[in-house]
Amino acid sequence: MRRTLPVLVLLVLVGTLMPASLASAAPVRVSAAAPSAPRLPDPVECPGCYAPALETSWQWQLSHAVDTSIDVEMYDIDGFEATSDLIDELHADGRKVVCYISAGSWENWRPDADEFPDSVLGRSNGWPGEKWLDIRKVGILGPIMKDRLDMCDAKGFDAVEFDNVDGYQNHTGFRLTGADQLKYDVFLANQARSRGMSAVLKNDLGQIIKLLPYFDFALNEQCHQYHECNRLDPFVEAGKAVFGVEYKLAKSEFCPEANAHNFNFLKKKLNLGVWRSPCRQPA
């Protein structure tokens, strides 16, 4: 093996051999190596967690009274608005139920809104009454999110959808990095799984490869409109379902591609009310 001389020896030799006029020049500075990214914790194992089949019918309703008559296998509904009785009713009809919470934004109408100090509130995320959160401050946000997950668990939800977990790609008012987002997303997923609930990755396409071991399925908005659906393929390749919606495109513009990828896509209106039009029609 070819060996290199230690840096100190090289500097001594160079200083000895070079002319005095050069030897008196300013010393060479050796830059320290950039610190490596912190190691992420291992995924929490959850053998009993809900794992939807690659082809699963579903409904996503976050506004208005939940219509329980939709003949689907999975519902995704607001965690705060839903009651235990509603979830029991859906379970009695053979449905699985996902608990929607926003983990990356503050919402001024939530019952726990006063628990968020001003120091973690950033810019508006474009929705009325919402602001981005400083996800670097897990010491502050962690207990709040744990309480929310306890709420989902107590009501009987099967899985948790974490919204707004791509702040590092947005103008939040904070200097968030991809590493910050990974740390926070992994924290959320492990907390959900430790309570026996599946973790659902919402958007954050740029970190799918690293987050795949932690999340049980994915939910996406508008990947066809922005021509980025191929980034979700690793979920399907790992046997994990992909759900999604398009708001602006006609079904003829995205359903053939969605079905070819083995995704479960819907056409929805932006308010995510009752109305839905699935790409996959029931047999």
mmCIF file of C-alpha atoms in Angstrom, residues 6-263:
data_model
loop_
_atom_site.group_PDB
_atom_site.id
_atom_site.type_symbol
_atom_site.label_atom_id
_atom_site.label_comp_id
_atom_site.label_asym_id
_atom_site.label_seq_id
_atom_site.Cartn_x
_atom_site.Cartn_y
_atom_site.Cartn_z
ATOM 1 C CA PRO A 6 1.990 12.875 7.882
ATOM 2 C CA VAL A 7 1.104 16.527 7.304
ATOM 3 C CA LEU A 8 3.474 17.695 10.046
ATOM 4 C CA VAL A 9 6.480 15.932 8.419
ATOM 5 C CA LEU A 10 5.638 17.382 5.037
ATOM 6 C CA LEU A 11 5.453 20.880 6.446
ATOM 7 C CA VAL A 12 8.846 20.480 8.137
ATOM 8 C CA LEU A 13 10.444 19.208 4.910
ATOM 9 C CA VAL A 14 8.932 21.982 2.849
ATOM 10 C CA GLY A 15 10.095 24.583 5.352
ATOM 11 C CA THR A 16 13.615 23.137 5.262
ATOM 12 C CA LEU A 17 13.939 22.931 1.495
ATOM 13 C CA MET A 18 12.230 26.101 0.312
ATOM 14 C CA PRO A 19 14.072 29.425 0.054
ATOM 15 C CA ALA A 20 14.040 31.569 3.181
ATOM 16 C CA SER A 21 12.034 34.257 1.427
ATOM 17 C CA LEU A 22 9.222 31.787 0.828
ATOM 18 C CA ALA A 23 9.569 30.048 4.163
ATOM 19 C CA SER A 24 8.775 33.304 5.920
ATOM 20 C CA ALA A 25 5.428 33.612 4.122
ATOM 21 C CA ALA A 26 2.145 33.221 6.005
ATOM 22 C CA PRO A 27 1.582 29.672 7.301
ATOM 23 C CA VAL A 28 -0.663 27.326 5.359
ATOM 24 C CA ARG A 29 -4.080 26.821 6.922
ATOM 25 C CA VAL A 30 -5.604 23.363 6.778
ATOM 26 C CA SER A 31 -9.388 23.443 6.838
ATOM 27 C CA ALA A 32 -11.098 21.055 9.227
ATOM 28 C CA ALA A 33 -13.405 18.502 7.680
ATOM 29 C CA ALA A 34 -17.084 19.439 7.724
ATOM 30 C CA PRO A 35 -18.924 17.731 10.579
ATOM 31 C CA SER A 36 -20.901 14.712 9.481
ATOM 32 C CA ALA A 37 -24.689 14.740 9.750
ATOM 33 C CA PRO A 38 -25.945 13.342 13.059
ATOM 34 C CA ARG A 39 -26.942 9.708 12.941
ATOM 35 C CA LEU A 40 -30.684 9.142 12.867
ATOM 36 C CA PRO A 41 -32.229 6.796 15.431
ATOM 37 C CA ASP A 42 -33.327 3.378 14.289
ATOM 38 C CA PRO A 43 -36.935 3.012 13.103
ATOM 39 C CA VAL A 44 -39.344 1.889 15.802
ATOM 40 C CA GLU A 45 -40.626 -1.552 14.916
ATOM 41 C CA CYS A 46 -44.401 -1.842 14.713
ATOM 42 C CA PRO A 47 -45.342 -5.309 13.452
ATOM 43 C CA GLY A 48 -49.019 -4.774 14.255
ATOM 44 C CA CYS A 49 -49.314 -1.384 12.557
ATOM 45 C CA TYR A 50 -51.788 -0.909 9.730
ATOM 46 C CA ALA A 51 -50.146 -1.621 6.372
ATOM 47 C CA PRO A 52 -52.602 -0.918 3.537
ATOM 48 C CA ALA A 53 -52.387 -3.011 0.400
ATOM 49 C CA LEU A 54 -50.781 -1.355 -2.601
ATOM 50 C CA GLU A 55 -54.258 -1.045 -4.106
ATOM 51 C CA THR A 56 -56.516 0.444 -1.436
ATOM 52 C CA SER A 57 -59.654 2.539 -1.913
ATOM 53 C CA TRP A 58 -59.815 5.619 0.275
ATOM 54 C CA GLN A 59 -61.457 8.906 1.144
ATOM 55 C CA TRP A 60 -59.729 12.105 2.301
ATOM 56 C CA GLN A 61 -62.110 14.521 3.983
ATOM 57 C CA LEU A 62 -60.914 17.406 6.150
ATOM 58 C CA SER A 63 -63.881 19.782 5.950
ATOM 59 C CA HIS A 64 -67.611 19.512 6.720
ATOM 60 C CA ALA A 65 -69.257 16.647 8.577
ATOM 61 C CA VAL A 66 -67.658 13.348 7.638
ATOM 62 C CA ASP A 67 -69.795 11.318 5.256
ATOM 63 C CA THR A 68 -69.390 7.731 6.446
ATOM 64 C CA SER A 69 -71.315 6.254 3.530
ATOM 65 C CA ILE A 70 -68.414 6.279 1.042
ATOM 66 C CA ASP A 71 -67.637 2.652 0.181
ATOM 67 C CA VAL A 72 -63.857 2.635 0.724
ATOM 68 C CA GLU A 73 -61.329 0.756 2.807
ATOM 69 C CA MET A 74 -59.606 3.763 4.438
ATOM 70 C CA TYR A 75 -60.637 7.208 5.646
ATOM 71 C CA ASP A 76 -58.242 10.095 6.341
ATOM 72 C CA ILE A 77 -59.956 12.684 8.567
ATOM 73 C CA ASP A 78 -59.143 15.547 10.939
ATOM 74 C CA GLY A 79 -57.766 14.266 14.230
ATOM 75 C CA PHE A 80 -59.151 17.088 16.361
ATOM 76 C CA GLU A 81 -62.628 17.170 14.820
ATOM 77 C CA ALA A 82 -63.187 13.413 14.829
ATOM 78 C CA THR A 83 -64.802 11.748 17.818
ATOM 79 C CA SER A 84 -64.220 8.287 19.183
ATOM 80 C CA ASP A 85 -67.813 7.407 18.243
ATOM 81 C CA LEU A 86 -67.162 8.386 14.623
ATOM 82 C CA ILE A 87 -64.049 6.233 14.467
ATOM 83 C CA ASP A 88 -65.895 3.342 16.113
ATOM 84 C CA GLU A 89 -68.594 3.665 13.450
ATOM 85 C CA LEU A 90 -66.030 3.560 10.642
ATOM 86 C CA HIS A 91 -64.281 0.591 12.245
ATOM 87 C CA ALA A 92 -67.604 -1.227 12.581
ATOM 88 C CA ASP A 93 -68.005 -0.835 8.822
ATOM 89 C CA GLY A 94 -64.579 -2.391 8.249
ATOM 90 C CA ARG A 95 -62.683 0.840 7.524
ATOM 91 C CA LYS A 96 -59.254 1.892 8.741
ATOM 92 C CA VAL A 97 -58.934 5.508 9.855
ATOM 93 C CA VAL A 98 -56.020 7.955 9.543
ATOM 94 C CA CYS A 99 -55.567 10.854 11.964
ATOM 95 C CA TYR A 100 -54.709 14.111 10.165
ATOM 96 C CA ILE A 101 -52.611 16.594 12.162
ATOM 97 C CA SER A 102 -50.379 19.418 11.029
ATOM 98 C CA ALA A 103 -46.968 18.800 12.548
ATOM 99 C CA GLY A 104 -45.143 21.603 10.755
ATOM 100 C CA SER A 105 -47.547 24.521 11.095
ATOM 101 C CA TRP A 106 -49.335 26.383 13.863
ATOM 102 C CA GLU A 107 -53.097 26.662 13.422
ATOM 103 C CA ASN A 108 -54.715 29.407 15.458
ATOM 104 C CA TRP A 109 -58.051 27.590 15.838
ATOM 105 C CA ARG A 110 -56.732 24.421 17.449
ATOM 106 C CA PRO A 111 -57.457 23.878 21.169
ATOM 107 C CA ASP A 112 -53.720 23.652 21.924
ATOM 108 C CA ALA A 113 -52.744 26.786 19.951
ATOM 109 C CA ASP A 114 -51.749 28.677 23.114
ATOM 110 C CA GLU A 115 -49.116 26.060 23.933
ATOM 111 C CA PHE A 116 -46.907 27.251 21.054
ATOM 112 C CA PRO A 117 -44.630 30.123 22.136
ATOM 113 C CA ASP A 118 -43.998 32.993 19.721
ATOM 114 C CA SER A 119 -40.387 31.838 19.367
ATOM 115 C CA VAL A 120 -41.444 28.841 17.236
ATOM 116 C CA LEU A 121 -43.889 30.712 14.982
ATOM 117 C CA GLY A 122 -42.631 31.754 11.569
ATOM 118 C CA ARG A 123 -44.121 33.126 8.380
ATOM 119 C CA SER A 124 -47.591 32.346 7.099
ATOM 120 C CA ASN A 125 -47.713 29.195 5.016
ATOM 121 C CA GLY A 126 -50.392 30.715 2.789
ATOM 122 C CA TRP A 127 -53.406 29.327 4.613
ATOM 123 C CA PRO A 128 -55.497 31.629 6.855
ATOM 124 C CA GLY A 129 -54.539 31.344 10.506
ATOM 125 C CA GLU A 130 -51.465 29.175 9.879
ATOM 126 C CA LYS A 131 -47.753 29.788 10.381
ATOM 127 C CA TRP A 132 -44.717 27.600 9.823
ATOM 128 C CA LEU A 133 -43.076 26.113 12.915
ATOM 129 C CA ASP A 134 -39.396 26.140 13.843
ATOM 130 C CA ILE A 135 -38.962 22.379 13.745
ATOM 131 C CA ARG A 136 -35.421 22.673 15.084
ATOM 132 C CA LYS A 137 -36.922 23.268 18.519
ATOM 133 C CA VAL A 138 -38.005 19.722 19.194
ATOM 134 C CA GLY A 139 -37.669 20.361 22.916
ATOM 135 C CA ILE A 140 -40.663 22.697 22.632
ATOM 136 C CA LEU A 141 -42.637 21.052 19.861
ATOM 137 C CA GLY A 142 -42.001 17.457 20.932
ATOM 138 C CA PRO A 143 -44.279 17.436 23.997
ATOM 139 C CA ILE A 144 -47.069 19.152 22.034
ATOM 140 C CA MET A 145 -46.857 16.621 19.224
ATOM 141 C CA LYS A 146 -46.739 13.746 21.708
ATOM 142 C CA ASP A 147 -49.970 15.027 23.254
ATOM 143 C CA ARG A 148 -51.548 15.158 19.807
ATOM 144 C CA LEU A 149 -50.464 11.598 19.098
ATOM 145 C CA ASP A 150 -51.866 10.501 22.446
ATOM 146 C CA MET A 151 -55.153 12.080 21.332
ATOM 147 C CA CYS A 152 -55.101 10.138 18.044
ATOM 148 C CA ASP A 153 -54.321 6.934 19.902
ATOM 149 C CA ALA A 154 -57.023 7.469 22.533
ATOM 150 C CA LYS A 155 -59.650 8.015 19.846
ATOM 151 C CA GLY A 156 -58.714 4.740 18.168
ATOM 152 C CA PHE A 157 -57.017 5.902 14.954
ATOM 153 C CA ASP A 158 -54.965 3.378 12.980
ATOM 154 C CA ALA A 159 -52.416 5.752 11.435
ATOM 155 C CA VAL A 160 -51.273 9.369 11.485
ATOM 156 C CA GLU A 161 -50.834 11.771 8.563
ATOM 157 C CA PHE A 162 -48.289 14.464 9.417
ATOM 158 C CA ASP A 163 -48.888 17.559 7.313
ATOM 159 C CA ASN A 164 -46.444 20.366 6.492
ATOM 160 C CA VAL A 165 -43.314 18.288 7.035
ATOM 161 C CA ASP A 166 -41.383 19.891 4.193
ATOM 162 C CA GLY A 167 -40.701 23.292 5.725
ATOM 163 C CA TYR A 168 -37.037 23.165 4.750
ATOM 164 C CA GLN A 169 -38.153 23.595 1.117
ATOM 165 C CA ASN A 170 -40.308 26.629 1.891
ATOM 166 C CA HIS A 171 -39.951 30.234 3.073
ATOM 167 C CA THR A 172 -40.677 29.586 6.731
ATOM 168 C CA GLY A 173 -38.846 32.497 8.334
ATOM 169 C CA PHE A 174 -36.267 30.064 9.729
ATOM 170 C CA ARG A 175 -33.021 28.721 8.280
ATOM 171 C CA LEU A 176 -34.179 25.118 8.201
ATOM 172 C CA THR A 177 -32.005 22.456 6.604
ATOM 173 C CA GLY A 178 -32.718 19.052 5.174
ATOM 174 C CA ALA A 179 -31.011 17.549 8.227
ATOM 175 C CA ASP A 180 -33.384 19.475 10.511
ATOM 176 C CA GLN A 181 -36.354 18.100 8.606
ATOM 177 C CA LEU A 182 -35.072 14.530 8.659
ATOM 178 C CA LYS A 183 -34.568 14.658 12.415
ATOM 179 C CA TYR A 184 -38.070 16.013 12.987
ATOM 180 C CA ASP A 185 -39.821 13.667 10.552
ATOM 181 C CA VAL A 186 -38.094 10.637 12.072
ATOM 182 C CA PHE A 187 -39.080 11.799 15.551
ATOM 183 C CA LEU A 188 -42.727 12.015 14.467
ATOM 184 C CA ALA A 189 -42.762 8.630 12.738
ATOM 185 C CA ASN A 190 -41.146 6.849 15.673
ATOM 186 C CA GLN A 191 -43.558 8.466 18.116
ATOM 187 C CA ALA A 192 -46.550 7.306 16.070
ATOM 188 C CA ARG A 193 -45.232 3.773 15.725
ATOM 189 C CA SER A 194 -44.385 3.564 19.426
ATOM 190 C CA ARG A 195 -48.119 4.060 20.035
ATOM 191 C CA GLY A 196 -49.090 1.311 17.587
ATOM 192 C CA MET A 197 -50.136 3.680 14.784
ATOM 193 C CA SER A 198 -48.711 3.714 11.262
ATOM 194 C CA ALA A 199 -46.802 6.795 10.103
ATOM 195 C CA VAL A 200 -47.851 8.468 6.845
ATOM 196 C CA LEU A 201 -45.323 10.592 4.960
ATOM 197 C CA LYS A 202 -46.947 13.692 3.457
ATOM 198 C CA ASN A 203 -45.103 15.087 0.421
ATOM 199 C CA ASP A 204 -41.373 15.749 1.250
ATOM 200 C CA LEU A 205 -40.356 13.950 -1.923
ATOM 201 C CA GLY A 206 -36.724 15.005 -1.659
ATOM 202 C CA GLN A 207 -36.090 12.834 1.409
ATOM 203 C CA ILE A 208 -38.062 9.709 0.553
ATOM 204 C CA ILE A 209 -35.060 7.397 0.328
ATOM 205 C CA LYS A 210 -33.898 8.241 3.854
ATOM 206 C CA LEU A 211 -37.393 8.336 5.323
ATOM 207 C CA LEU A 212 -38.719 5.166 3.711
ATOM 208 C CA PRO A 213 -37.704 2.858 6.609
ATOM 209 C CA TYR A 214 -39.614 5.048 9.085
ATOM 210 C CA PHE A 215 -42.911 5.555 7.243
ATOM 211 C CA ASP A 216 -45.515 2.930 6.418
ATOM 212 C CA PHE A 217 -47.156 4.594 3.431
ATOM 213 C CA ALA A 218 -47.178 7.927 1.607
ATOM 214 C CA LEU A 219 -49.681 10.632 0.716
ATOM 215 C CA ASN A 220 -48.927 13.155 -2.003
ATOM 216 C CA GLU A 221 -50.500 16.242 -3.492
ATOM 217 C CA GLN A 222 -50.089 17.206 -7.154
ATOM 218 C CA CYS A 223 -47.042 15.154 -8.135
ATOM 219 C CA HIS A 224 -48.517 14.778 -11.625
ATOM 220 C CA GLN A 225 -48.985 18.508 -12.016
ATOM 221 C CA TYR A 226 -45.338 19.060 -11.095
ATOM 222 C CA HIS A 227 -43.990 15.999 -12.956
ATOM 223 C CA GLU A 228 -42.337 14.361 -9.948
ATOM 224 C CA CYS A 229 -44.351 11.198 -9.309
ATOM 225 C CA ASN A 230 -41.431 8.901 -10.095
ATOM 226 C CA ARG A 231 -39.900 9.964 -6.796
ATOM 227 C CA LEU A 232 -42.660 8.045 -5.019
ATOM 228 C CA ASP A 233 -41.848 4.750 -6.745
ATOM 229 C CA PRO A 234 -39.539 3.557 -3.931
ATOM 230 C CA PHE A 235 -42.579 3.230 -1.666
ATOM 231 C CA VAL A 236 -44.340 0.886 -4.088
ATOM 232 C CA GLU A 237 -41.117 -1.014 -4.711
ATOM 233 C CA ALA A 238 -40.880 -1.552 -0.946
ATOM 234 C CA GLY A 239 -44.457 -2.867 -0.848
ATOM 235 C CA LYS A 240 -45.827 0.318 0.751
ATOM 236 C CA ALA A 241 -48.925 2.017 -0.624
ATOM 237 C CA VAL A 242 -48.980 5.484 -2.187
ATOM 238 C CA PHE A 243 -52.068 7.696 -1.989
ATOM 239 C CA GLY A 244 -52.511 11.036 -3.667
ATOM 240 C CA VAL A 245 -54.734 13.759 -5.055
ATOM 241 C CA GLU A 246 -54.749 16.212 -7.917
ATOM 242 C CA TYR A 247 -56.743 19.416 -7.746
ATOM 243 C CA LYS A 248 -56.263 21.147 -11.104
ATOM 244 C CA LEU A 249 -55.635 18.433 -13.681
ATOM 245 C CA ALA A 250 -58.376 16.567 -15.469
ATOM 246 C CA LYS A 251 -58.493 12.874 -14.634
ATOM 247 C CA SER A 252 -57.496 12.036 -18.189
ATOM 248 C CA GLU A 253 -54.275 13.982 -17.574
ATOM 249 C CA PHE A 254 -53.104 11.997 -14.550
ATOM 250 C CA CYS A 255 -55.109 8.836 -13.890
ATOM 251 C CA PRO A 256 -53.447 6.655 -16.547
ATOM 252 C CA GLU A 257 -50.009 7.499 -15.150
ATOM 253 C CA ALA A 258 -51.138 7.088 -11.539
ATOM 254 C CA ASN A 259 -52.573 3.651 -12.274
ATOM 255 C CA ALA A 260 -49.421 2.652 -14.156
ATOM 256 C CA HIS A 261 -47.358 3.532 -11.058
ATOM 257 C CA ASN A 262 -49.795 1.515 -8.911
ATOM 258 C CA PHE A 263 -50.772 4.653 -6.955
#
